[in-house]
mmCIF file of C-alpha atoms in Angstrom:
data_model
loop_
_atom_site.group_PDB
_atom_site.id
_atom_site.type_symbol
_atom_site.label_atom_id
_atom_site.label_comp_id
_atom_site.label_asym_id
_atom_site.label_seq_id
_atom_site.Cartn_x
_atom_site.Cartn_y
_atom_site.Cartn_z
ATOM 1 C CA MET A 35 33.770 151.910 172.269
ATOM 2 C CA SER A 36 30.237 151.388 173.527
ATOM 3 C CA VAL A 37 28.570 148.219 174.787
ATOM 4 C CA VAL A 38 24.832 147.607 174.365
ATOM 5 C CA THR A 39 23.233 145.430 177.035
ATOM 6 C CA VAL A 40 20.175 143.366 176.086
ATOM 7 C CA GLN A 41 18.215 142.420 179.225
ATOM 8 C CA LEU A 42 15.942 139.413 178.722
ATOM 9 C CA GLY A 43 13.319 137.987 181.028
ATOM 10 C CA GLN A 44 12.856 138.586 184.743
ATOM 11 C CA CYS A 45 16.380 137.628 185.781
ATOM 12 C CA GLY A 46 18.134 139.471 182.954
ATOM 13 C CA ASN A 47 16.266 142.707 183.670
ATOM 14 C CA GLN A 48 16.870 142.539 187.414
ATOM 15 C CA VAL A 49 20.587 141.754 187.121
ATOM 16 C CA GLY A 50 20.958 144.363 184.369
ATOM 17 C CA ARG A 51 19.511 147.123 186.519
ATOM 18 C CA GLU A 52 21.844 146.239 189.392
ATOM 19 C CA LEU A 53 24.776 146.251 186.966
ATOM 20 C CA PHE A 54 23.998 149.761 185.721
ATOM 21 C CA ASP A 55 23.671 150.933 189.332
ATOM 22 C CA VAL A 56 27.189 149.635 190.000
ATOM 23 C CA MET A 57 28.567 151.186 186.819
ATOM 24 C CA CYS A 58 26.981 154.558 187.528
ATOM 25 C CA SER A 59 28.168 154.661 191.143
ATOM 26 C CA ASP A 60 31.734 153.941 190.074
ATOM 27 C CA ALA A 61 31.689 156.397 187.170
ATOM 28 C CA GLN A 62 30.454 159.245 189.368
ATOM 29 C CA ASP A 63 33.688 159.376 191.370
ATOM 30 C CA ALA A 64 34.746 162.987 190.820
ATOM 31 C CA GLY A 65 38.361 162.210 191.684
ATOM 32 C CA ARG A 66 38.880 160.078 188.582
ATOM 33 C CA LYS A 67 37.628 162.126 185.664
ATOM 34 C CA THR A 68 39.290 160.072 182.924
ATOM 35 C CA HIS A 69 38.017 156.818 184.385
ATOM 36 C CA SER A 70 34.515 158.260 184.797
ATOM 37 C CA THR A 71 34.397 159.521 181.221
ATOM 38 C CA ALA A 72 35.476 156.139 179.869
ATOM 39 C CA GLY A 73 32.837 154.370 181.973
ATOM 40 C CA TRP A 74 30.064 156.702 180.874
ATOM 41 C CA GLU A 75 30.936 156.396 177.204
ATOM 42 C CA ARG A 76 30.968 152.616 177.451
ATOM 43 C CA PHE A 77 27.634 151.994 179.202
ATOM 44 C CA PHE A 78 25.692 155.282 179.172
ATOM 45 C CA ARG A 79 24.844 158.174 176.898
ATOM 46 C CA HIS A 80 23.968 161.769 177.757
ATOM 47 C CA THR A 81 20.572 163.038 176.671
ATOM 48 C CA THR A 82 19.925 166.587 175.464
ATOM 49 C CA GLN A 83 18.757 167.370 179.019
ATOM 50 C CA GLY A 84 22.062 166.128 180.436
ATOM 51 C CA ASP A 85 20.624 162.949 181.960
ATOM 52 C CA LEU A 86 22.426 159.600 181.859
ATOM 53 C CA GLU A 87 20.603 156.916 179.871
ATOM 54 C CA ALA A 88 21.723 153.309 179.915
ATOM 55 C CA ARG A 89 22.766 151.739 176.617
ATOM 56 C CA ALA A 90 20.275 148.942 177.095
ATOM 57 C CA VAL A 91 17.283 147.213 175.560
ATOM 58 C CA LEU A 92 14.792 145.597 177.946
ATOM 59 C CA ILE A 93 12.767 142.609 176.716
ATOM 60 C CA ASP A 94 10.218 140.483 178.550
ATOM 61 C CA MET A 95 6.948 138.823 177.655
ATOM 62 C CA GLU A 96 5.363 140.306 180.784
ATOM 63 C CA PRO A 97 5.514 144.035 181.674
ATOM 64 C CA LYS A 98 5.815 143.885 185.469
ATOM 65 C CA VAL A 99 9.577 143.446 185.846
ATOM 66 C CA ILE A 100 10.420 145.954 183.109
ATOM 67 C CA ASN A 101 8.149 148.597 184.633
ATOM 68 C CA HIS A 102 9.711 148.002 188.045
ATOM 69 C CA SER A 103 13.267 148.216 186.676
ATOM 70 C CA MET A 104 12.563 151.440 184.798
ATOM 71 C CA SER A 105 10.874 152.974 187.821
ATOM 72 C CA ARG A 106 13.728 152.040 190.185
ATOM 73 C CA ALA A 107 16.311 153.453 187.794
ATOM 74 C CA ALA A 108 14.445 156.744 187.381
ATOM 75 C CA LYS A 109 13.921 157.121 191.141
ATOM 76 C CA SER A 110 17.664 156.767 191.748
ATOM 77 C CA GLY A 111 18.095 160.261 190.287
ATOM 78 C CA ARG A 112 21.454 159.261 188.791
ATOM 79 C CA TRP A 113 20.521 157.431 185.608
ATOM 80 C CA ARG A 114 17.539 156.013 183.774
ATOM 81 C CA TYR A 115 16.527 153.792 180.901
ATOM 82 C CA GLY A 116 15.359 155.249 177.608
ATOM 83 C CA GLU A 117 11.603 155.787 177.470
ATOM 84 C CA THR A 118 11.290 153.726 174.278
ATOM 85 C CA SER A 119 14.039 151.173 174.858
ATOM 86 C CA HIS A 120 11.816 148.356 176.106
ATOM 87 C CA PHE A 121 9.486 145.713 174.698
ATOM 88 C CA SER A 122 6.938 143.645 176.607
ATOM 89 C CA GLN A 123 3.728 141.701 176.077
ATOM 90 C CA LYS A 124 0.870 140.567 178.278
ATOM 91 C CA GLN A 125 1.603 136.851 178.075
ATOM 92 C CA GLY A 126 4.729 135.085 179.343
ATOM 93 C CA SER A 127 6.528 132.090 177.878
ATOM 94 C CA GLY A 128 5.358 129.674 180.571
ATOM 95 C CA ASN A 129 8.908 128.456 181.358
ATOM 96 C CA ASN A 130 8.816 126.808 177.929
ATOM 97 C CA TRP A 131 12.048 127.222 175.948
ATOM 98 C CA ALA A 132 10.382 126.221 172.662
ATOM 99 C CA ASN A 133 7.564 128.720 173.226
ATOM 100 C CA GLY A 134 10.107 131.509 173.639
ATOM 101 C CA TYR A 135 12.433 130.441 170.842
ATOM 102 C CA CYS A 136 9.902 129.301 168.231
ATOM 103 C CA VAL A 137 6.857 131.476 168.984
ATOM 104 C CA HIS A 138 7.569 134.716 170.873
ATOM 105 C CA GLY A 139 11.012 135.300 169.361
ATOM 106 C CA PRO A 140 10.049 135.072 165.669
ATOM 107 C CA GLY A 141 6.687 136.736 166.326
ATOM 108 C CA HIS A 142 8.266 139.902 167.748
ATOM 109 C CA ARG A 143 11.534 139.871 165.822
ATOM 110 C CA ASP A 144 10.955 143.102 163.883
ATOM 111 C CA ALA A 145 10.054 145.103 166.982
ATOM 112 C CA VAL A 146 13.061 143.859 168.956
ATOM 113 C CA GLU A 147 15.494 144.384 166.084
ATOM 114 C CA GLU A 148 14.226 147.947 165.690
ATOM 115 C CA LEU A 149 14.884 148.692 169.363
ATOM 116 C CA VAL A 150 18.400 147.290 169.117
ATOM 117 C CA ARG A 151 19.065 149.214 165.878
ATOM 118 C CA ARG A 152 18.040 152.491 167.501
ATOM 119 C CA GLU A 153 20.304 151.817 170.475
ATOM 120 C CA VAL A 154 23.235 150.949 168.225
ATOM 121 C CA GLU A 155 22.766 154.196 166.277
ATOM 122 C CA HIS A 156 23.425 156.116 169.492
ATOM 123 C CA CYS A 157 26.911 154.558 169.664
ATOM 124 C CA ASP A 158 29.837 156.315 167.990
ATOM 125 C CA MET A 159 31.672 152.984 167.904
ATOM 126 C CA LEU A 160 30.048 149.667 168.808
ATOM 127 C CA ALA A 161 32.168 147.139 170.702
ATOM 128 C CA GLY A 162 29.447 144.524 170.994
ATOM 129 C CA PHE A 163 26.492 143.208 172.968
ATOM 130 C CA ILE A 164 25.928 141.636 176.379
ATOM 131 C CA PRO A 165 22.677 139.649 176.348
ATOM 132 C CA MET A 166 21.762 138.911 179.979
ATOM 133 C CA MET A 167 19.384 136.078 180.841
ATOM 134 C CA SER A 168 18.580 133.120 183.037
ATOM 135 C CA VAL A 169 18.613 129.635 181.557
ATOM 136 C CA ALA A 170 15.733 128.394 183.721
ATOM 137 C CA GLY A 171 12.676 130.230 182.382
ATOM 138 C CA GLY A 172 11.110 130.444 178.934
ATOM 139 C CA THR A 173 11.635 134.097 178.019
ATOM 140 C CA GLY A 174 15.217 134.436 179.245
ATOM 141 C CA SER A 175 16.374 131.161 177.734
ATOM 142 C CA GLY A 176 14.125 130.799 174.682
ATOM 143 C CA VAL A 177 13.636 134.396 173.555
ATOM 144 C CA GLY A 178 17.165 135.200 174.741
ATOM 145 C CA THR A 179 18.634 132.516 172.508
ATOM 146 C CA PHE A 180 16.602 133.721 169.527
ATOM 147 C CA VAL A 181 17.627 137.357 170.098
ATOM 148 C CA THR A 182 21.274 136.312 170.350
ATOM 149 C CA GLN A 183 20.914 134.567 166.999
ATOM 150 C CA CYS A 184 19.468 137.764 165.490
ATOM 151 C CA LEU A 185 22.343 139.850 166.891
ATOM 152 C CA ARG A 186 24.869 137.477 165.351
ATOM 153 C CA ASP A 187 23.116 137.609 161.956
ATOM 154 C CA ILE A 188 22.699 141.398 161.820
ATOM 155 C CA TYR A 189 25.977 142.450 163.469
ATOM 156 C CA PRO A 190 28.469 139.730 162.476
ATOM 157 C CA SER A 191 31.540 141.831 163.329
ATOM 158 C CA ALA A 192 30.369 142.795 166.832
ATOM 159 C CA PHE A 193 31.385 140.735 169.837
ATOM 160 C CA VAL A 194 28.602 138.911 171.687
ATOM 161 C CA LEU A 195 29.273 138.041 175.334
ATOM 162 C CA ASN A 196 26.308 136.235 176.861
ATOM 163 C CA HIS A 197 25.808 136.425 180.605
ATOM 164 C CA LEU A 198 23.871 133.458 181.989
ATOM 165 C CA THR A 199 22.462 132.984 185.474
ATOM 166 C CA TRP A 200 22.458 129.275 186.296
ATOM 167 C CA PRO A 201 19.466 128.120 188.390
ATOM 168 C CA TYR A 202 19.611 126.490 191.806
ATOM 169 C CA GLY A 203 20.439 122.794 191.677
ATOM 170 C CA THR A 204 17.420 122.026 193.843
ATOM 171 C CA GLY A 205 15.190 123.326 191.090
ATOM 172 C CA GLU A 206 13.460 126.618 190.314
ATOM 173 C CA VAL A 207 11.184 125.291 187.549
ATOM 174 C CA ILE A 208 10.539 121.675 186.664
ATOM 175 C CA VAL A 209 11.857 121.980 183.096
ATOM 176 C CA GLN A 210 14.997 123.987 183.926
ATOM 177 C CA ASN A 211 17.334 121.150 182.902
ATOM 178 C CA TYR A 212 15.828 121.001 179.420
ATOM 179 C CA ASN A 213 15.852 124.797 179.095
ATOM 180 C CA SER A 214 19.491 124.953 180.187
ATOM 181 C CA VAL A 215 20.690 122.289 177.763
ATOM 182 C CA LEU A 216 18.813 123.785 174.816
ATOM 183 C CA THR A 217 20.093 127.273 175.615
ATOM 184 C CA LEU A 218 23.742 126.219 175.918
ATOM 185 C CA ALA A 219 23.589 124.062 172.794
ATOM 186 C CA HIS A 220 22.500 127.046 170.699
ATOM 187 C CA LEU A 221 24.549 129.772 172.382
ATOM 188 C CA TYR A 222 27.733 127.754 171.992
ATOM 189 C CA GLN A 223 27.353 128.178 168.239
ATOM 190 C CA LEU A 224 26.382 131.856 168.413
ATOM 191 C CA SER A 225 28.333 133.582 171.200
ATOM 192 C CA ASP A 226 31.965 134.616 171.335
ATOM 193 C CA ALA A 227 31.998 133.817 175.059
ATOM 194 C CA ILE A 228 29.517 132.783 177.765
ATOM 195 C CA LEU A 229 29.979 134.101 181.303
ATOM 196 C CA VAL A 230 28.112 131.994 183.887
ATOM 197 C CA HIS A 231 27.053 132.784 187.448
ATOM 198 C CA GLU A 232 25.610 129.927 189.510
ATOM 199 C CA ASN A 233 22.849 130.795 191.973
ATOM 200 C CA ASP A 234 24.025 128.139 194.424
ATOM 201 C CA ILE A 235 27.527 129.633 194.638
ATOM 202 C CA VAL A 236 26.306 133.240 194.853
ATOM 203 C CA HIS A 237 23.839 132.187 197.563
ATOM 204 C CA ARG A 238 26.716 130.761 199.628
ATOM 205 C CA ILE A 239 28.659 133.986 199.157
ATOM 206 C CA CYS A 240 25.698 135.946 200.537
ATOM 207 C CA SER A 241 25.307 133.569 203.476
ATOM 208 C CA GLN A 242 28.882 132.726 204.495
ATOM 209 C CA LEU A 243 30.845 135.791 203.426
ATOM 210 C CA LEU A 244 28.363 138.678 203.460
ATOM 211 C CA LYS A 245 26.515 137.297 206.519
ATOM 212 C CA ILE A 246 23.054 138.041 205.101
ATOM 213 C CA LYS A 247 20.361 136.363 207.196
ATOM 214 C CA GLN A 248 17.363 136.444 204.868
ATOM 215 C CA ILE A 249 18.781 136.149 201.359
ATOM 216 C CA SER A 250 16.646 137.545 198.558
ATOM 217 C CA PHE A 251 17.102 137.542 194.803
ATOM 218 C CA SER A 252 18.030 141.226 195.118
ATOM 219 C CA ASP A 253 21.013 140.250 197.272
ATOM 220 C CA ILE A 254 22.071 137.615 194.759
ATOM 221 C CA ASN A 255 21.660 140.006 191.830
ATOM 222 C CA ARG A 256 23.719 142.645 193.628
ATOM 223 C CA VAL A 257 26.641 140.240 194.134
ATOM 224 C CA ILE A 258 26.501 139.211 190.471
ATOM 225 C CA ALA A 259 26.428 142.861 189.382
ATOM 226 C CA HIS A 260 29.466 143.770 191.502
ATOM 227 C CA GLN A 261 31.447 140.875 190.056
ATOM 228 C CA LEU A 262 30.460 141.842 186.521
ATOM 229 C CA GLY A 263 31.342 145.458 187.212
ATOM 230 C CA GLY A 264 34.821 144.438 188.286
ATOM 231 C CA VAL A 265 35.322 142.740 184.920
ATOM 232 C CA LEU A 266 33.668 145.271 182.611
ATOM 233 C CA GLN A 267 34.819 148.601 184.046
ATOM 234 C CA PRO A 268 37.504 150.635 182.183
ATOM 235 C CA ALA A 269 40.993 149.206 182.551
ATOM 236 C CA LEU A 270 44.645 150.098 182.177
ATOM 237 C CA THR A 271 46.641 147.199 180.779
ATOM 238 C CA PRO A 272 50.425 146.820 180.777
ATOM 239 C CA ASP A 273 50.565 147.589 177.049
ATOM 240 C CA SER A 274 47.853 150.288 176.884
ATOM 241 C CA CYS A 275 50.318 153.206 177.278
ATOM 242 C CA GLY A 276 48.222 154.863 179.971
ATOM 243 C CA ALA A 277 44.965 154.800 177.962
ATOM 244 C CA TYR A 278 41.886 152.850 178.949
ATOM 245 C CA SER A 279 41.035 149.891 176.777
ATOM 246 C CA ARG A 280 38.819 150.773 173.827
ATOM 247 C CA ASN A 281 37.417 147.335 173.089
ATOM 248 C CA PRO A 282 36.558 145.651 176.408
ATOM 249 C CA LEU A 283 34.641 142.698 174.988
ATOM 250 C CA GLY A 284 37.252 142.036 172.331
ATOM 251 C CA GLU A 285 40.042 142.010 174.897
ATOM 252 C CA LEU A 286 38.136 139.657 177.212
ATOM 253 C CA VAL A 287 37.317 137.252 174.405
ATOM 254 C CA GLY A 288 40.856 137.397 173.037
ATOM 255 C CA ALA A 289 42.399 136.670 176.435
ATOM 256 C CA LEU A 290 39.983 134.008 177.697
ATOM 257 C CA ALA A 291 38.124 132.364 174.815
ATOM 258 C CA CYS A 292 41.308 131.447 173.017
ATOM 259 C CA HIS A 293 39.733 128.459 171.240
ATOM 260 C CA PRO A 294 36.274 128.494 169.599
ATOM 261 C CA GLU A 295 35.286 125.268 171.375
ATOM 262 C CA TYR A 296 36.052 126.623 174.866
ATOM 263 C CA LYS A 297 33.758 129.560 175.591
ATOM 264 C CA LEU A 298 32.518 129.095 179.158
ATOM 265 C CA LEU A 299 33.844 131.738 181.570
ATOM 266 C CA SER A 300 33.527 132.161 185.342
ATOM 267 C CA VAL A 301 34.542 134.826 187.863
ATOM 268 C CA SER A 302 36.336 134.514 191.209
ATOM 269 C CA THR A 303 36.486 137.633 193.408
ATOM 270 C CA ILE A 304 38.454 138.428 196.530
ATOM 271 C CA PRO A 305 37.903 139.872 199.105
ATOM 272 C CA GLN A 306 34.157 139.547 199.607
ATOM 273 C CA MET A 307 32.770 140.596 202.962
ATOM 274 C CA ALA A 308 29.995 142.549 204.620
ATOM 275 C CA SER A 309 30.423 146.318 204.333
ATOM 276 C CA SER A 310 30.275 146.597 208.136
ATOM 277 C CA SER A 311 33.412 144.455 208.402
ATOM 278 C CA ILE A 312 35.615 146.432 206.017
ATOM 279 C CA ALA A 313 36.592 149.065 208.598
ATOM 280 C CA PHE A 314 37.968 146.334 210.856
ATOM 281 C CA SER A 315 39.918 144.492 208.148
ATOM 282 C CA THR A 316 43.317 144.985 206.591
ATOM 283 C CA PHE A 317 44.489 143.733 203.221
ATOM 284 C CA SER A 318 47.812 143.255 201.498
ATOM 285 C CA TRP A 319 48.422 142.348 197.885
ATOM 286 C CA PRO A 320 50.688 139.344 198.680
ATOM 287 C CA ALA A 321 48.030 137.751 200.909
ATOM 288 C CA LEU A 322 45.178 138.469 198.491
ATOM 289 C CA LEU A 323 47.106 137.089 195.524
ATOM 290 C CA LYS A 324 48.150 133.988 197.460
ATOM 291 C CA HIS A 325 44.523 133.184 198.279
ATOM 292 C CA LEU A 326 43.316 134.041 194.784
ATOM 293 C CA ARG A 327 45.946 131.788 193.227
ATOM 294 C CA GLN A 328 44.835 128.855 195.382
ATOM 295 C CA MET A 329 41.214 129.597 194.488
ATOM 296 C CA LEU A 330 42.209 129.278 190.845
ATOM 297 C CA ILE A 331 44.208 126.084 191.383
ATOM 298 C CA SER A 332 41.482 124.366 193.415
ATOM 299 C CA ASN A 333 38.634 125.704 191.256
ATOM 300 C CA THR A 334 36.996 127.486 194.196
ATOM 301 C CA LYS A 335 34.749 130.542 193.872
ATOM 302 C CA MET A 336 34.908 131.525 197.552
ATOM 303 C CA GLU A 337 37.810 132.431 199.797
ATOM 304 C CA GLU A 338 36.213 130.531 202.670
ATOM 305 C CA GLY A 339 36.796 126.808 202.428
ATOM 306 C CA ILE A 340 39.752 126.859 200.030
ATOM 307 C CA ASP A 341 41.323 123.423 199.640
ATOM 308 C CA TRP A 342 45.004 124.107 200.274
ATOM 309 C CA GLN A 343 45.904 120.462 199.624
ATOM 310 C CA VAL A 344 45.327 120.778 195.870
ATOM 311 C CA ARG A 345 48.556 121.393 193.999
ATOM 312 C CA PRO A 346 49.297 121.789 190.293
ATOM 313 C CA PRO A 347 50.671 118.547 188.851
ATOM 314 C CA PRO A 348 54.307 118.708 187.681
ATOM 315 C CA ALA A 349 54.824 119.758 184.082
ATOM 316 C CA SER A 350 56.435 116.381 183.356
ATOM 317 C CA ALA A 351 53.251 114.529 184.333
ATOM 318 C CA GLY A 352 51.636 115.140 180.961
ATOM 319 C CA ARG A 353 47.998 115.635 180.038
ATOM 320 C CA THR A 354 46.746 112.345 181.518
ATOM 321 C CA ARG A 355 48.039 113.189 184.981
ATOM 322 C CA THR A 356 46.615 116.708 184.763
ATOM 323 C CA LEU A 357 43.107 115.486 184.014
ATOM 324 C CA THR A 358 43.129 113.130 186.986
ATOM 325 C CA ALA A 359 44.658 115.461 189.558
ATOM 326 C CA GLY A 360 41.640 115.620 191.851
ATOM 327 C CA SER A 361 39.903 119.006 191.808
ATOM 328 C CA PHE A 362 42.752 120.803 190.065
ATOM 329 C CA ASN A 363 41.485 123.523 187.734
ATOM 330 C CA THR A 364 42.125 122.560 184.111
ATOM 331 C CA SER A 365 40.928 125.807 182.494
ATOM 332 C CA LEU A 366 42.762 126.925 179.364
ATOM 333 C CA ALA A 367 43.221 130.599 180.236
ATOM 334 C CA ASN A 368 42.839 133.051 183.090
ATOM 335 C CA LEU A 369 42.894 136.821 183.389
ATOM 336 C CA LEU A 370 43.948 138.619 186.551
ATOM 337 C CA ILE A 371 42.136 141.906 187.218
ATOM 338 C CA LEU A 372 43.315 144.111 190.074
ATOM 339 C CA ARG A 373 41.505 147.061 191.627
ATOM 340 C CA GLY A 374 42.547 149.065 194.652
ATOM 341 C CA LYS A 375 45.264 151.145 196.221
ATOM 342 C CA ASP A 376 48.921 150.591 195.294
ATOM 343 C CA VAL A 377 47.810 148.224 192.547
ATOM 344 C CA TYR A 378 51.067 148.663 190.632
ATOM 345 C CA SER A 379 53.069 147.327 193.554
ATOM 346 C CA ALA A 380 51.390 143.917 193.374
ATOM 347 C CA GLU A 381 53.746 141.096 192.393
ATOM 348 C CA THR A 382 51.791 138.919 189.980
ATOM 349 C CA GLY A 383 54.508 136.516 188.847
ATOM 350 C CA GLN A 384 53.972 135.074 185.388
ATOM 351 C CA ARG A 385 50.190 135.390 185.363
ATOM 352 C CA LYS A 386 48.422 137.610 182.879
ATOM 353 C CA MET A 387 47.661 140.941 184.490
ATOM 354 C CA VAL A 388 45.271 143.786 183.825
ATOM 355 C CA GLU A 389 45.912 146.842 185.963
ATOM 356 C CA PHE A 390 43.012 149.058 186.975
ATOM 357 C CA ASP A 391 42.954 152.582 188.233
ATOM 358 C CA ALA A 392 42.882 152.782 192.022
ATOM 359 C CA ILE A 393 39.449 152.933 193.615
#
């Protein structure tokens, strides 16, 4: 089943392009033909000329970022965006959520819905949508919320997984707190699940783990894209009988958003290190899983600085004790995703497991 990505605003379009780069690089591995075919069918389509086109719609109220994203994709020589799969205007939303949601969204609704409809018609089977946006600016948050509402109204049976980039706590725009609250309040009623990446955490990953000296938004977007790729790529599950999952968004929502009032999702990835350090490092599944388990227990998104003193409260302690157990993670569900060599030899205990083809 195919997934249509809707890239909204500057952040959504930049992260979306990085995501398709990751997907394309992974799918072009000639040694895994079945995996590659499943990845292409999910996120790309083949044109009559044999080129790969992303299943994406690009939306922004200013043309600069969209033009740059389309140009970068075409210059890669591996994939590109559709020539008519984008919509832009000459005037931005001025970091004003209401301007995006109440003015630009309704004013351009027909044009945006037509672009999405055309993209959906290219899909043999539609799994759902991934609207990608920041919650700080006006177009990503305001127009993004309005577009999500339109997707829910027109395609009620399709899954909608929103990806949100959370702004720096020190402030990117003066009204980001208002934009964030308004966006979440609406999306919580519209989305099946909301996957959040925090700029502050990703920035620390770039600095402390990847050892990047001068961190740019491109570095941050690349880390986000790699984490998303690890979640969204084709998977083999214990009960899939050797076939890759056909409904990726449905399986994620079913496993993680098990209650309609609990939709916020986050990602923890291990190991994360500079590419120059990989050749000098060794990994074992027991060690990786031990660290990842403690990251889950202590609600930590980075391997560095794990609090090993945090322990799960005893089952007999009851709910009151659980909620007061320091920084213990009280999430309702978790999904373990493994990628790498000898993945089937990993001992995962009682945790939910999704097994991926070796990379």
